Tab-separated table of C-alpha atoms in Angstrom:
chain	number	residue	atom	x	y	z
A	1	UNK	CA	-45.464	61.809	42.324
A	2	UNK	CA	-46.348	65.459	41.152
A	3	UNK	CA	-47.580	67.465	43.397
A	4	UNK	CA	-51.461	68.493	43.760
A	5	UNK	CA	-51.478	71.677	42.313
A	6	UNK	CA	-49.221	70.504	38.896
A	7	UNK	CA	-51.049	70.587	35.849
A	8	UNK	CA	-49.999	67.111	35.196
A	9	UNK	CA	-52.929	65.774	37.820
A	10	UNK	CA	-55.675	67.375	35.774
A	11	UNK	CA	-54.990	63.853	33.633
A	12	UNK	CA	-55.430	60.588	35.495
A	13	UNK	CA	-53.702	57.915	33.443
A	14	UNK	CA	-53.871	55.521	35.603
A	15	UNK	CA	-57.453	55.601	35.579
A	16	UNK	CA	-57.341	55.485	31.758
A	17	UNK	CA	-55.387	52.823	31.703
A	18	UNK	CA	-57.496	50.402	32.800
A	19	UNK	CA	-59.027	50.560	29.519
A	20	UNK	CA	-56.249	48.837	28.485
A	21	UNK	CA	-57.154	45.856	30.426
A	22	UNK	CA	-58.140	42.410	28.388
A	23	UNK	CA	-56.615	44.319	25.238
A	24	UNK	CA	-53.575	43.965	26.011
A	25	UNK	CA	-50.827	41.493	28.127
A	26	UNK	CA	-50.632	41.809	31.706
A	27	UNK	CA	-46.760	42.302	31.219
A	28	UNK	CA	-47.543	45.002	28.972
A	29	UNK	CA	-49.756	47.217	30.892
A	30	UNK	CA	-47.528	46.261	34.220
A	31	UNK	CA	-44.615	47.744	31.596
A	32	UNK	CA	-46.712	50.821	30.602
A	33	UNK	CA	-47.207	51.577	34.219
A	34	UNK	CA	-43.444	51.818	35.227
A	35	UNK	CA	-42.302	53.565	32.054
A	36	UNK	CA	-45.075	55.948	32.231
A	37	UNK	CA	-44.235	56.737	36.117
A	38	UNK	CA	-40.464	57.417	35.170
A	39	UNK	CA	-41.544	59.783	32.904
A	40	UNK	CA	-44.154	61.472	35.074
A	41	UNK	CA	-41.138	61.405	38.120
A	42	UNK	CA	-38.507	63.049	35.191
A	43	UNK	CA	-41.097	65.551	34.695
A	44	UNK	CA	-41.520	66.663	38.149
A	45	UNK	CA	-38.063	66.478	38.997
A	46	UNK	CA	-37.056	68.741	36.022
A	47	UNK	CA	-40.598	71.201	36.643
A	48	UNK	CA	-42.220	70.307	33.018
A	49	UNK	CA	-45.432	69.322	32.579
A	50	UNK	CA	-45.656	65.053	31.822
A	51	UNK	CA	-49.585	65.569	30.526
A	52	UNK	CA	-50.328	67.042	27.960
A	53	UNK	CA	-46.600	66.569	27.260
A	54	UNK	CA	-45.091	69.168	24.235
A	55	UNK	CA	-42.727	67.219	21.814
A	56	UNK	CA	-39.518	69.646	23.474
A	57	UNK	CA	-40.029	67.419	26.581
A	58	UNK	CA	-40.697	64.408	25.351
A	59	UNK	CA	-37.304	64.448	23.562
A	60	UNK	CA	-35.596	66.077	26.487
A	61	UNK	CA	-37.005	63.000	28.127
A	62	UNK	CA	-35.842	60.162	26.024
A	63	UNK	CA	-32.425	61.775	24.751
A	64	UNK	CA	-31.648	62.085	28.963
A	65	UNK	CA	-31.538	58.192	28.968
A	66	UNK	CA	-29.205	58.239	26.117
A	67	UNK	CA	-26.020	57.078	28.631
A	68	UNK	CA	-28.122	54.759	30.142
A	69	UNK	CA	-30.557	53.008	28.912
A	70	UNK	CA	-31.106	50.874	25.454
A	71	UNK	CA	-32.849	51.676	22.285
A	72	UNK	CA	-35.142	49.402	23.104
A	73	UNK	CA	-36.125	50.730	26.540
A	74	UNK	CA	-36.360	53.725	25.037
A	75	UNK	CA	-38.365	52.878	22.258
A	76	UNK	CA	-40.831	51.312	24.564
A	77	UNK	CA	-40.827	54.365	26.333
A	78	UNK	CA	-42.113	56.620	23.749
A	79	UNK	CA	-44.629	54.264	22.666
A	80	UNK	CA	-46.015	54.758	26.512
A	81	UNK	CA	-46.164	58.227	26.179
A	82	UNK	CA	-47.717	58.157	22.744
A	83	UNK	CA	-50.379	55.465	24.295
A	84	UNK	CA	-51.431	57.770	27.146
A	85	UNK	CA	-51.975	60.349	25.464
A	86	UNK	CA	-54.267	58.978	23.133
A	87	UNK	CA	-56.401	57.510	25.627
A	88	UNK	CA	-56.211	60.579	27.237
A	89	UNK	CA	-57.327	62.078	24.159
A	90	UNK	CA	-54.710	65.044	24.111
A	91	UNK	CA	-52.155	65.310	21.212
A	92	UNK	CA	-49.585	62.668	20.520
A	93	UNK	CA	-46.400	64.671	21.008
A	94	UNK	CA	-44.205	61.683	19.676
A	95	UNK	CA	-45.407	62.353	16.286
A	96	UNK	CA	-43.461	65.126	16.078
A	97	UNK	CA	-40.724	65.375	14.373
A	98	UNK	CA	-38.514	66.855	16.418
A	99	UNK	CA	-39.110	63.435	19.179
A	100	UNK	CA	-38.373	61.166	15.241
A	101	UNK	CA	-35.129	63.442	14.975
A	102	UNK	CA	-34.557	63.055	18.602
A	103	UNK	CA	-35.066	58.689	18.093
A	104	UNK	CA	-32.711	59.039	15.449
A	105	UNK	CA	-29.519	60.736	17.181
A	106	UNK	CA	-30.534	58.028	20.105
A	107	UNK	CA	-30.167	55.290	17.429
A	108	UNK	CA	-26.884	56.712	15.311
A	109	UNK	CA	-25.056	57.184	19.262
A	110	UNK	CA	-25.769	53.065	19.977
A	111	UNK	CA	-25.244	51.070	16.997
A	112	UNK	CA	-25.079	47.620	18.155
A	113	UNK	CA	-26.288	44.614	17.551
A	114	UNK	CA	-28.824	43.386	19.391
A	115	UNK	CA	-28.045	40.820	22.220
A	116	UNK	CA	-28.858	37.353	21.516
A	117	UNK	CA	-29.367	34.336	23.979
A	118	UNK	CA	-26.794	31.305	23.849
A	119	UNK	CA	-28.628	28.879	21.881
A	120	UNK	CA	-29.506	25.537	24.015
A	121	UNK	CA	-28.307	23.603	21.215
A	122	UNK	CA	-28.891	19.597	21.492
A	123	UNK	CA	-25.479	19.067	22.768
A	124	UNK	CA	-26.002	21.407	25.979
A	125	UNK	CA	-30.317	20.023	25.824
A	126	UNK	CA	-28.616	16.101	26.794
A	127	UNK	CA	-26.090	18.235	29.643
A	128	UNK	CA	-29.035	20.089	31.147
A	129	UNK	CA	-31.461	16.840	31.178
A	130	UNK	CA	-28.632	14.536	33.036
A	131	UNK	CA	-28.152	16.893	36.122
A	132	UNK	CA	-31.585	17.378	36.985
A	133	UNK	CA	-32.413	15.877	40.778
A	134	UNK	CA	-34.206	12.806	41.018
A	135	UNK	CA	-36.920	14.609	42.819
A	136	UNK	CA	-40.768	16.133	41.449
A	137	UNK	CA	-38.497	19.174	40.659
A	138	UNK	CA	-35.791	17.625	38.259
A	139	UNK	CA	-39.082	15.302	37.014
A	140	UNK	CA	-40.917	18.891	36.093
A	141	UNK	CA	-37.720	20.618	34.705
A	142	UNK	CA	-36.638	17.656	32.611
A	143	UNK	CA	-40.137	18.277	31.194
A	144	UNK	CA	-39.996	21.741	30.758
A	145	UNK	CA	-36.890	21.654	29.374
A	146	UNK	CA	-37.221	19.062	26.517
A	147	UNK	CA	-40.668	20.266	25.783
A	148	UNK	CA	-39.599	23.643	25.369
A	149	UNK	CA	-36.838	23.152	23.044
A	150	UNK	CA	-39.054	20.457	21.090
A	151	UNK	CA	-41.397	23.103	20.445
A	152	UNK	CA	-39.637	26.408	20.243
A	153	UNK	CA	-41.220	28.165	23.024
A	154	UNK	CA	-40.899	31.436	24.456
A	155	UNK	CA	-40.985	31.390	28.548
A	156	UNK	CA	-44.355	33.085	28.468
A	157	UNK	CA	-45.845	30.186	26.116
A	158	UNK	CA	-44.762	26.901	28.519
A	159	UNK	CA	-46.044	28.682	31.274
A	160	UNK	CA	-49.767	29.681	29.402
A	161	UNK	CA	-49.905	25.970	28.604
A	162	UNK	CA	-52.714	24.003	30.076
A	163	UNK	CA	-53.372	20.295	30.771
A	164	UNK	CA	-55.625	20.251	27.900
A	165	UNK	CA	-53.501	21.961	25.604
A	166	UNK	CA	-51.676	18.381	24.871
A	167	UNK	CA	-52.592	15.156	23.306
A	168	UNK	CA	-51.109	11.722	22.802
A	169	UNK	CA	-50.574	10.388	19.334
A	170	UNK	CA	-50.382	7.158	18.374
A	171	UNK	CA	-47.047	7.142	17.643
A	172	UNK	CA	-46.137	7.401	21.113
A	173	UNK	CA	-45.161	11.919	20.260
A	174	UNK	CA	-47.302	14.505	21.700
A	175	UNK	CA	-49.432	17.315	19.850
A	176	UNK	CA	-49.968	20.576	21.449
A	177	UNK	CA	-52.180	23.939	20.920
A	178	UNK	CA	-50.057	27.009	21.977
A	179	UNK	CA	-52.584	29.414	22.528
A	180	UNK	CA	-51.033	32.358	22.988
A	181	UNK	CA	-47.861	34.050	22.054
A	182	UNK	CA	-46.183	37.680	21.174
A	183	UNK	CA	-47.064	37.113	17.678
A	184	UNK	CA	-50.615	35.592	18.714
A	185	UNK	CA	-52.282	38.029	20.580
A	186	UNK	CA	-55.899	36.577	20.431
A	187	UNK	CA	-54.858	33.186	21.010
A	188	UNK	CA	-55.400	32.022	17.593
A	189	UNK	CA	-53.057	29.288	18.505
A	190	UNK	CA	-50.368	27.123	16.540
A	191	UNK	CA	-50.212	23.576	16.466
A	192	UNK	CA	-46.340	21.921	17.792
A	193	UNK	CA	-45.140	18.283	18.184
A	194	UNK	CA	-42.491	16.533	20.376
A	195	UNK	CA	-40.290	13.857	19.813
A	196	UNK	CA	-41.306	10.623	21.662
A	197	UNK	CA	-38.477	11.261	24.381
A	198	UNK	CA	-40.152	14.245	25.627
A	199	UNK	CA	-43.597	12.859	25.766
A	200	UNK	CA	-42.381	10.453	27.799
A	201	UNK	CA	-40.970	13.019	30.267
A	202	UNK	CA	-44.151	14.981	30.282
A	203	UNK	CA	-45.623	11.872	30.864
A	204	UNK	CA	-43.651	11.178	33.477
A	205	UNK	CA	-44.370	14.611	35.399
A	206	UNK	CA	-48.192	14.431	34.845
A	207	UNK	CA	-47.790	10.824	36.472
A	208	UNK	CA	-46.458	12.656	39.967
A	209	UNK	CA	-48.463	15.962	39.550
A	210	UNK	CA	-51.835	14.307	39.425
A	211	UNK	CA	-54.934	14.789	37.038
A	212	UNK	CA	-56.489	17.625	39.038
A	213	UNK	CA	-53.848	20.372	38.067
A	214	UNK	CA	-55.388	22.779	35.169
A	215	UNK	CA	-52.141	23.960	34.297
A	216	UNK	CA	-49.422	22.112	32.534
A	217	UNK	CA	-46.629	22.909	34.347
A	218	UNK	CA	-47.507	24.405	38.273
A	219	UNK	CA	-45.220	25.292	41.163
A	220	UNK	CA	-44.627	22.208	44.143
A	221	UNK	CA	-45.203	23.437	47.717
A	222	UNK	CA	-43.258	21.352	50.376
A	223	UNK	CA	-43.060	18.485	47.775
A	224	UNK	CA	-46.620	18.711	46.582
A	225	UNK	CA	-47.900	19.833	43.215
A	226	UNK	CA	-50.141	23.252	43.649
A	227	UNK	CA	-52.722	24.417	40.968
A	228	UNK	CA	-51.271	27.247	39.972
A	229	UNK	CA	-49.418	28.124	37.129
A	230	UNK	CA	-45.934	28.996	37.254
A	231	UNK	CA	-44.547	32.697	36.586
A	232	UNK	CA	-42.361	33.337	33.241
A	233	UNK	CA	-39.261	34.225	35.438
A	234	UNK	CA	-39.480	30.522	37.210
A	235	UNK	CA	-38.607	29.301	33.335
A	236	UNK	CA	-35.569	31.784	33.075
A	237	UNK	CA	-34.513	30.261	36.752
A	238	UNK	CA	-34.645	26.892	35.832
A	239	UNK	CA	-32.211	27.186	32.561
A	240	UNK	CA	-29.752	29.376	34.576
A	241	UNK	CA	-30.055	27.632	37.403
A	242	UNK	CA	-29.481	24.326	35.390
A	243	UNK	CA	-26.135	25.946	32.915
A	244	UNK	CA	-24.708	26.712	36.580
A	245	UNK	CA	-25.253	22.722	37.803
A	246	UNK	CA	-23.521	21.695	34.425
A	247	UNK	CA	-20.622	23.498	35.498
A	248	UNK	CA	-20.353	25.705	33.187
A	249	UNK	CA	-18.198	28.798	33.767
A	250	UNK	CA	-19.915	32.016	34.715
A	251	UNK	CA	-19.580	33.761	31.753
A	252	UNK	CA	-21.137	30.884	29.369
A	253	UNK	CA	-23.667	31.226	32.476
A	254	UNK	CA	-24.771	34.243	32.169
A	255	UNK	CA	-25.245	33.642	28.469
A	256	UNK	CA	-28.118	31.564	29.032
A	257	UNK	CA	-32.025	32.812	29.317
A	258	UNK	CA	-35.426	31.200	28.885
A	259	UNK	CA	-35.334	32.163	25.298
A	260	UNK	CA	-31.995	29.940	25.223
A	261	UNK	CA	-34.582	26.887	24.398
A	262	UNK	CA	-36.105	28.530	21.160
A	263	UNK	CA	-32.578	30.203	19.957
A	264	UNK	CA	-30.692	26.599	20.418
A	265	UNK	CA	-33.762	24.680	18.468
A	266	UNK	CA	-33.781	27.057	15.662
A	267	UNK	CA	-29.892	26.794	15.465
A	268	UNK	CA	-30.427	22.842	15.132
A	269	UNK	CA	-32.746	22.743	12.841
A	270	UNK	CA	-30.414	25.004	10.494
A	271	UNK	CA	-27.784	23.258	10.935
A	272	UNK	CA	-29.710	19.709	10.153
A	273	UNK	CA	-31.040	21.066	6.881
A	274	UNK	CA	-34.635	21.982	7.293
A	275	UNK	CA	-35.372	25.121	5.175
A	276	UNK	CA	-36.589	28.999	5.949
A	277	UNK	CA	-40.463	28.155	5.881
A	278	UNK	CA	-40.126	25.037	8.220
A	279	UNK	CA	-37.842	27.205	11.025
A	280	UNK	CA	-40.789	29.465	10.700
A	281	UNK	CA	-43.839	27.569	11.110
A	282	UNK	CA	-41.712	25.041	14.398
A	283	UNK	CA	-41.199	28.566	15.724
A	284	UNK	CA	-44.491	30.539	14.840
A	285	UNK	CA	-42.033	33.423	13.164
A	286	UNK	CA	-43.809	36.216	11.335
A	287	UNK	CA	-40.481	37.695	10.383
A	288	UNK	CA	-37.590	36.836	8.429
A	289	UNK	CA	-36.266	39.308	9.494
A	290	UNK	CA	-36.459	38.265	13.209
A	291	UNK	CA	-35.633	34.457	12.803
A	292	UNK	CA	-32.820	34.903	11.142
A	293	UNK	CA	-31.183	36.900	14.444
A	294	UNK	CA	-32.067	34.015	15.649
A	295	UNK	CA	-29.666	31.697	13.374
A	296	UNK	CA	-26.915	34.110	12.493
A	297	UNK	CA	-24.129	32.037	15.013
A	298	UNK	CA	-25.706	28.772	13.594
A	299	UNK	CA	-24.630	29.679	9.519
A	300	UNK	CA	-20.925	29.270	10.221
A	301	UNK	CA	-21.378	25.267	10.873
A	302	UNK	CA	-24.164	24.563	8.927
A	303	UNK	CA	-21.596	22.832	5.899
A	304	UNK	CA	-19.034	21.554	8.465
């Protein structure tokens, strides 16, 4: 923290930043707040001033993370420095253009491709589903895990899902609401469906959770269901934690993420045929641009 007397304390952030509050994601603010502190701690460390900050530090600042750090955490970086200063009303020193020369060196110094999640393709989806437990947890993670991969969701969309979110058709499939999402920031929602094998599962969970629960998929205390809704990481957990009871070796692993589900059902459905604007609309993609990362190690075996 910067001492009393620095100039840096004659703008309260923090306090600002509770403006942000209902605006934006939790995990954004919570993101804002540690990227904003590392800068504040750089600042003291190196006796500049963090607020108002002049363009010189600010790309002192990002280029001395460079070695370390990714474009991406950087990027993020500068865009909490721009966003403090703005609610602080004081000039934005990242619209300089020494900090856009400064972005660019960082940029030119790291080409790389962006890493990409091992796809849970179907053939690793029937793996994961066969060594779950025969207990309430292997009954919710069989859920989770077919549900997610029917309908393309990202960690922080299974776990915003609600009991109500979900309704039987007659053909024996499910139809969901996802609410919210990263592309869907005022919960516009998107409609999704399920294949009947995966309605049966979530069937089968909401069987041993009970009626009660408000969200879809809650944590179990000593082997009871508890209404509360479980944290994005618990998602990431369960695939890993599932890839290592496969046997898989550590490497293929480590591969896997929560985002695993939506890479390896995008993969399938290139690979089965169904065009750009379908992938899009399953997945609730904006982008080309971004959905294709998505299928670039799917092309090669799409004719085999």
């Amino acid at each position: 923290m910067a001492p009393k007397d620095h100039p840096s304390n004659l703008y309260d952030w923090r306090k600002e930043f509770k403006r942000l509050e209902g605006a934006y994601a939790p995990a954004t603010i919570k993101a804002y707040y540690t990227d904003l502190s590392d800068f504040e701690n750089w600042c003291v460390v190196h006796a500049l001033q963090a607020f108002p900050a002049t363009p010189l530090t600010t790309s002192m600042y990002l280029e001395s993370m460079m070695p370390s750090h990714s474009v991406s955490t950087i990027q993020r970086r500068m865009y909490a420095i721009s966003r403090s200063h703005k609610l602080l009303r004081l000039p934005d020193p990242t619209r300089d253009e020494d900090v856009h020369l400064a972005m660019r060196r960082i940029m030119r110094s790291k080409r790389c491709r962006p890493k990409q999640a091992k796809g849970l393709t179907k053939e690793y989806l029937e793996k994961f589903l066969e060594v779950q437990p025969d207990n309430p947890w292997g009954i919710r993670n069989r859920a989770i895990i077919s549900l997610g991969y029917d309908i393309l969701a990202r960690r922080s969309e299974l776990v915003a899902l609600m009991s109500d979110d979900i309704e039987e058709r007659r053909d024996g499939t499910l139809r969901l609401i996802i609410r919210r999402g990263k592309t869907d920031p005022f919960g516009m929602g998107r409609l999704a469906f399920t294949s009947k094998r995966t309605a049966q599962l979530v069937a089968d969970w909401l069987e041993w959770r009970g009626a009660w629960i408000e969200p879809l998929f809650c944590g179990i205390y000593q082997g009871r269901a508890i209404n509360r809704a479980l944290g994005p990481d618990t998602i990431k957990l369960i695939v890993k934690n599932t890839a290592r009871d496969c046997g898989l070796a550590k490497i293929e692993t480590d591969a896997f993420s929560a985002h695993s589900l939506r890479v390896g059902a995008a993969q399938d459905l290139l690979r089965n045929g169904h065009d750009t604007a379908a992938i899009m609309r399953a997945g609730g993609w904006k982008s080309v641009d971004v959905m294709a990362r998505y299928l670039e190690f799917a092309e090669h075996n799409v004719w085999a």
